[in-house]
mmCIF file of C-alpha atoms in Angstrom:
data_model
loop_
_atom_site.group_PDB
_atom_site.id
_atom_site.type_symbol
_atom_site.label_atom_id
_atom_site.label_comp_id
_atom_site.label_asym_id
_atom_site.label_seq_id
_atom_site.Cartn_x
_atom_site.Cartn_y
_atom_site.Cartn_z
ATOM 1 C CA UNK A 1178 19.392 20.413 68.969
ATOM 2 C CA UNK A 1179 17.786 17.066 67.649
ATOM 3 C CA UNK A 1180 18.352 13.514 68.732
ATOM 4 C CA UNK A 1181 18.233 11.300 65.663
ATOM 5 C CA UNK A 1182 16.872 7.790 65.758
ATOM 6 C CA UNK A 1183 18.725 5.276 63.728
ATOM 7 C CA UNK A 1184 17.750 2.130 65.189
ATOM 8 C CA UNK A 1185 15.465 0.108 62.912
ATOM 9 C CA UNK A 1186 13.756 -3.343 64.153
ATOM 10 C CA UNK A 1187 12.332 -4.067 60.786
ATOM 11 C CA UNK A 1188 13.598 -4.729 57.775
ATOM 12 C CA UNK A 1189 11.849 -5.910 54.377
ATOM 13 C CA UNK A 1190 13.648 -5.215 50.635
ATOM 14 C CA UNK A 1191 15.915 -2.067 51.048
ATOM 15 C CA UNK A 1192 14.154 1.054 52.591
ATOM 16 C CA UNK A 1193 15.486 4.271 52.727
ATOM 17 C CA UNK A 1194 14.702 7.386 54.704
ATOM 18 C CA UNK A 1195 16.536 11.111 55.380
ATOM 19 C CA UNK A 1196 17.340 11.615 58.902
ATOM 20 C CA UNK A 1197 18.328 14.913 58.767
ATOM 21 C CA UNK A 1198 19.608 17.829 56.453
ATOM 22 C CA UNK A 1199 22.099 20.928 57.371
ATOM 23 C CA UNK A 1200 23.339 23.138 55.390
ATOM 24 C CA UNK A 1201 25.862 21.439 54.116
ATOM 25 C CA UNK A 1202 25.099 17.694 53.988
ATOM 26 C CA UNK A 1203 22.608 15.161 53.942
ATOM 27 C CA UNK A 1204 21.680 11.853 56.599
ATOM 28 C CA UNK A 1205 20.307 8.907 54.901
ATOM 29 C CA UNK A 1206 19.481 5.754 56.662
ATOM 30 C CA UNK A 1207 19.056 2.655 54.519
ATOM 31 C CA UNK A 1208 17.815 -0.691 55.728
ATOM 32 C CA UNK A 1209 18.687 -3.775 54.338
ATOM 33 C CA UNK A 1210 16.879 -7.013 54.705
ATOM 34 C CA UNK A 1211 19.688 -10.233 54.434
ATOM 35 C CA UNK A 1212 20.152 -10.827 51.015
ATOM 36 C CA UNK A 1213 18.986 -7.602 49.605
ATOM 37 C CA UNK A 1214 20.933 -5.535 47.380
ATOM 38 C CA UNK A 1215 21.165 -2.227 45.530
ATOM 39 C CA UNK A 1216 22.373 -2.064 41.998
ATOM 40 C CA UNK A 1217 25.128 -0.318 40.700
ATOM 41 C CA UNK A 1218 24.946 3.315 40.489
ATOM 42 C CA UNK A 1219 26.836 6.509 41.476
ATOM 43 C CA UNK A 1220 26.726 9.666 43.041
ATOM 44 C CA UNK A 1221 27.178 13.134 41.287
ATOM 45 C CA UNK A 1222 29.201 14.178 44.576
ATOM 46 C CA UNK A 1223 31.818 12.593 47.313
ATOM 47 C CA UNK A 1224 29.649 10.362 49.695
ATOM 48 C CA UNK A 1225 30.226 8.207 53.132
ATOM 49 C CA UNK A 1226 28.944 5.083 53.832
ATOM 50 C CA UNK A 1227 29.028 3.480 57.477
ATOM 51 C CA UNK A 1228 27.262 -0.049 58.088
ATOM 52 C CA UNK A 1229 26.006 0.782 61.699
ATOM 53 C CA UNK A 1230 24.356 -2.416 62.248
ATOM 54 C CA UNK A 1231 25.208 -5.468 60.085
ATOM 55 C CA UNK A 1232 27.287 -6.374 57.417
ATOM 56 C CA UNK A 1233 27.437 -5.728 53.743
ATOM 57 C CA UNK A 1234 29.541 -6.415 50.309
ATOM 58 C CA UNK A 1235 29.846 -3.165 48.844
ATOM 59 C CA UNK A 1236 31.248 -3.293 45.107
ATOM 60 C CA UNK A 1237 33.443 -0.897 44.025
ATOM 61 C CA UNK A 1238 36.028 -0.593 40.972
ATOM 62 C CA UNK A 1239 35.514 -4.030 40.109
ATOM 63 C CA UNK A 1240 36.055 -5.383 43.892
ATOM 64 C CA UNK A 1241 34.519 -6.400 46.366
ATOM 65 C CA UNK A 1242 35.014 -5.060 50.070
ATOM 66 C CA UNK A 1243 33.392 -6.947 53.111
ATOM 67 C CA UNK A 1244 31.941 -4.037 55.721
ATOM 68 C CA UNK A 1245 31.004 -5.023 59.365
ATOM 69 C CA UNK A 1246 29.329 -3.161 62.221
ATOM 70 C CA UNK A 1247 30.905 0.257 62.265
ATOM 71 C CA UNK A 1248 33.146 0.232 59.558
ATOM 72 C CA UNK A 1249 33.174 3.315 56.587
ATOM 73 C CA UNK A 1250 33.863 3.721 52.801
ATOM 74 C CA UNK A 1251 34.040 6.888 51.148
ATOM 75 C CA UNK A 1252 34.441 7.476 47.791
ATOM 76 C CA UNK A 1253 34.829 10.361 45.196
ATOM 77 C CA UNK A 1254 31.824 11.798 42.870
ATOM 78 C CA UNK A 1255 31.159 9.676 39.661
ATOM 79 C CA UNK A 1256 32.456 6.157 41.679
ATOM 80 C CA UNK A 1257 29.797 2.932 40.198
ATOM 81 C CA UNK A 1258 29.249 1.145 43.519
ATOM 82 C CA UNK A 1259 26.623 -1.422 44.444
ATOM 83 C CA UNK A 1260 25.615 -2.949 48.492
ATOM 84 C CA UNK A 1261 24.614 -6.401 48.821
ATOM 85 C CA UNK A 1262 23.579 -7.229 52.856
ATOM 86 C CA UNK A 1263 24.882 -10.123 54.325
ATOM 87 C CA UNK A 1264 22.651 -9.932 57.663
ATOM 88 C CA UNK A 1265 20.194 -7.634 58.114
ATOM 89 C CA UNK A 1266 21.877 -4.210 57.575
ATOM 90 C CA UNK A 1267 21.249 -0.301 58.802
ATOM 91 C CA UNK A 1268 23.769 1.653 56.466
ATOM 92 C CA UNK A 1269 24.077 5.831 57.200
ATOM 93 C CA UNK A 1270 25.042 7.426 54.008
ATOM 94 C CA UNK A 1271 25.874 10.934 54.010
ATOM 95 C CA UNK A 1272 25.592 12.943 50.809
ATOM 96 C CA UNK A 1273 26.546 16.098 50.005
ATOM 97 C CA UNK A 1274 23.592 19.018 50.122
ATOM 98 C CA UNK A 1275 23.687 19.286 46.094
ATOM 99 C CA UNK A 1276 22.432 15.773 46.234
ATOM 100 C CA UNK A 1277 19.582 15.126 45.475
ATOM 101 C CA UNK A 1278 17.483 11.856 47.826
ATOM 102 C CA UNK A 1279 14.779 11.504 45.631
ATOM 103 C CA UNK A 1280 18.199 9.981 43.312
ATOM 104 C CA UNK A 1281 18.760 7.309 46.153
ATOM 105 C CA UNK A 1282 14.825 6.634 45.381
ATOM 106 C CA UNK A 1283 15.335 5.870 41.622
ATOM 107 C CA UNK A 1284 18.107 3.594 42.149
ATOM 108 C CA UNK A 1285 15.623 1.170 44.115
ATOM 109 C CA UNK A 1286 13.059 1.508 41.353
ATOM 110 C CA UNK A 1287 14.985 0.532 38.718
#
């Protein structure tokens, strides 16, 4: 047993970090500073996305869909999306083990 931390007091750009890993899936926490944002890109497997603290646009399929303080999205493999924060955001996204994080890295980079 492990007791994972995902409260976050500070927040500068977008930061993320993997909280834990099981055999089957993947817990990334991604902080978002107000007015930060991540591009567009996609995931080569189904993922979850759950604004714990915060509130976010998150783009998908051409629209836009307003998330607040425990709501979820999930979407299928292949799916363009983008996250702008509204307020300073903590975001869980859960990935599939195939997934690779280091990914999740290169969409901040470029």
């Amino acid at each position: 047993m492990e007791k994972l931390v995902w409260q976050n007091n500070t927040f500068d750009g977008v930061s993320v970090f993997k909280i834990f890993e099981s055999k089957s899936t993947k817990e990334i926490r991604i902080n978002l500073q107000s007015g930060s944002a991540m591009k567009e890109h996609q995931a080569p497997g189904a993922i979850m996305v759950q604004v714990l603290r915060g509130e976010i646009d998150f783009g998908v399929n051409g629209e836009v869909i307003k998330l607040n303080e425990l709501d979820m999205i999930t979407l299928e493999a292949n799916v363009p999306h983008s996250l702008l924060a509204l307020k300073d955001s903590i975001v869980r996204l859960s990935l599939s083990k195939n997934d690779d994080v280091s990914r999740i890295f290169g969409v901040l980079k470029s």
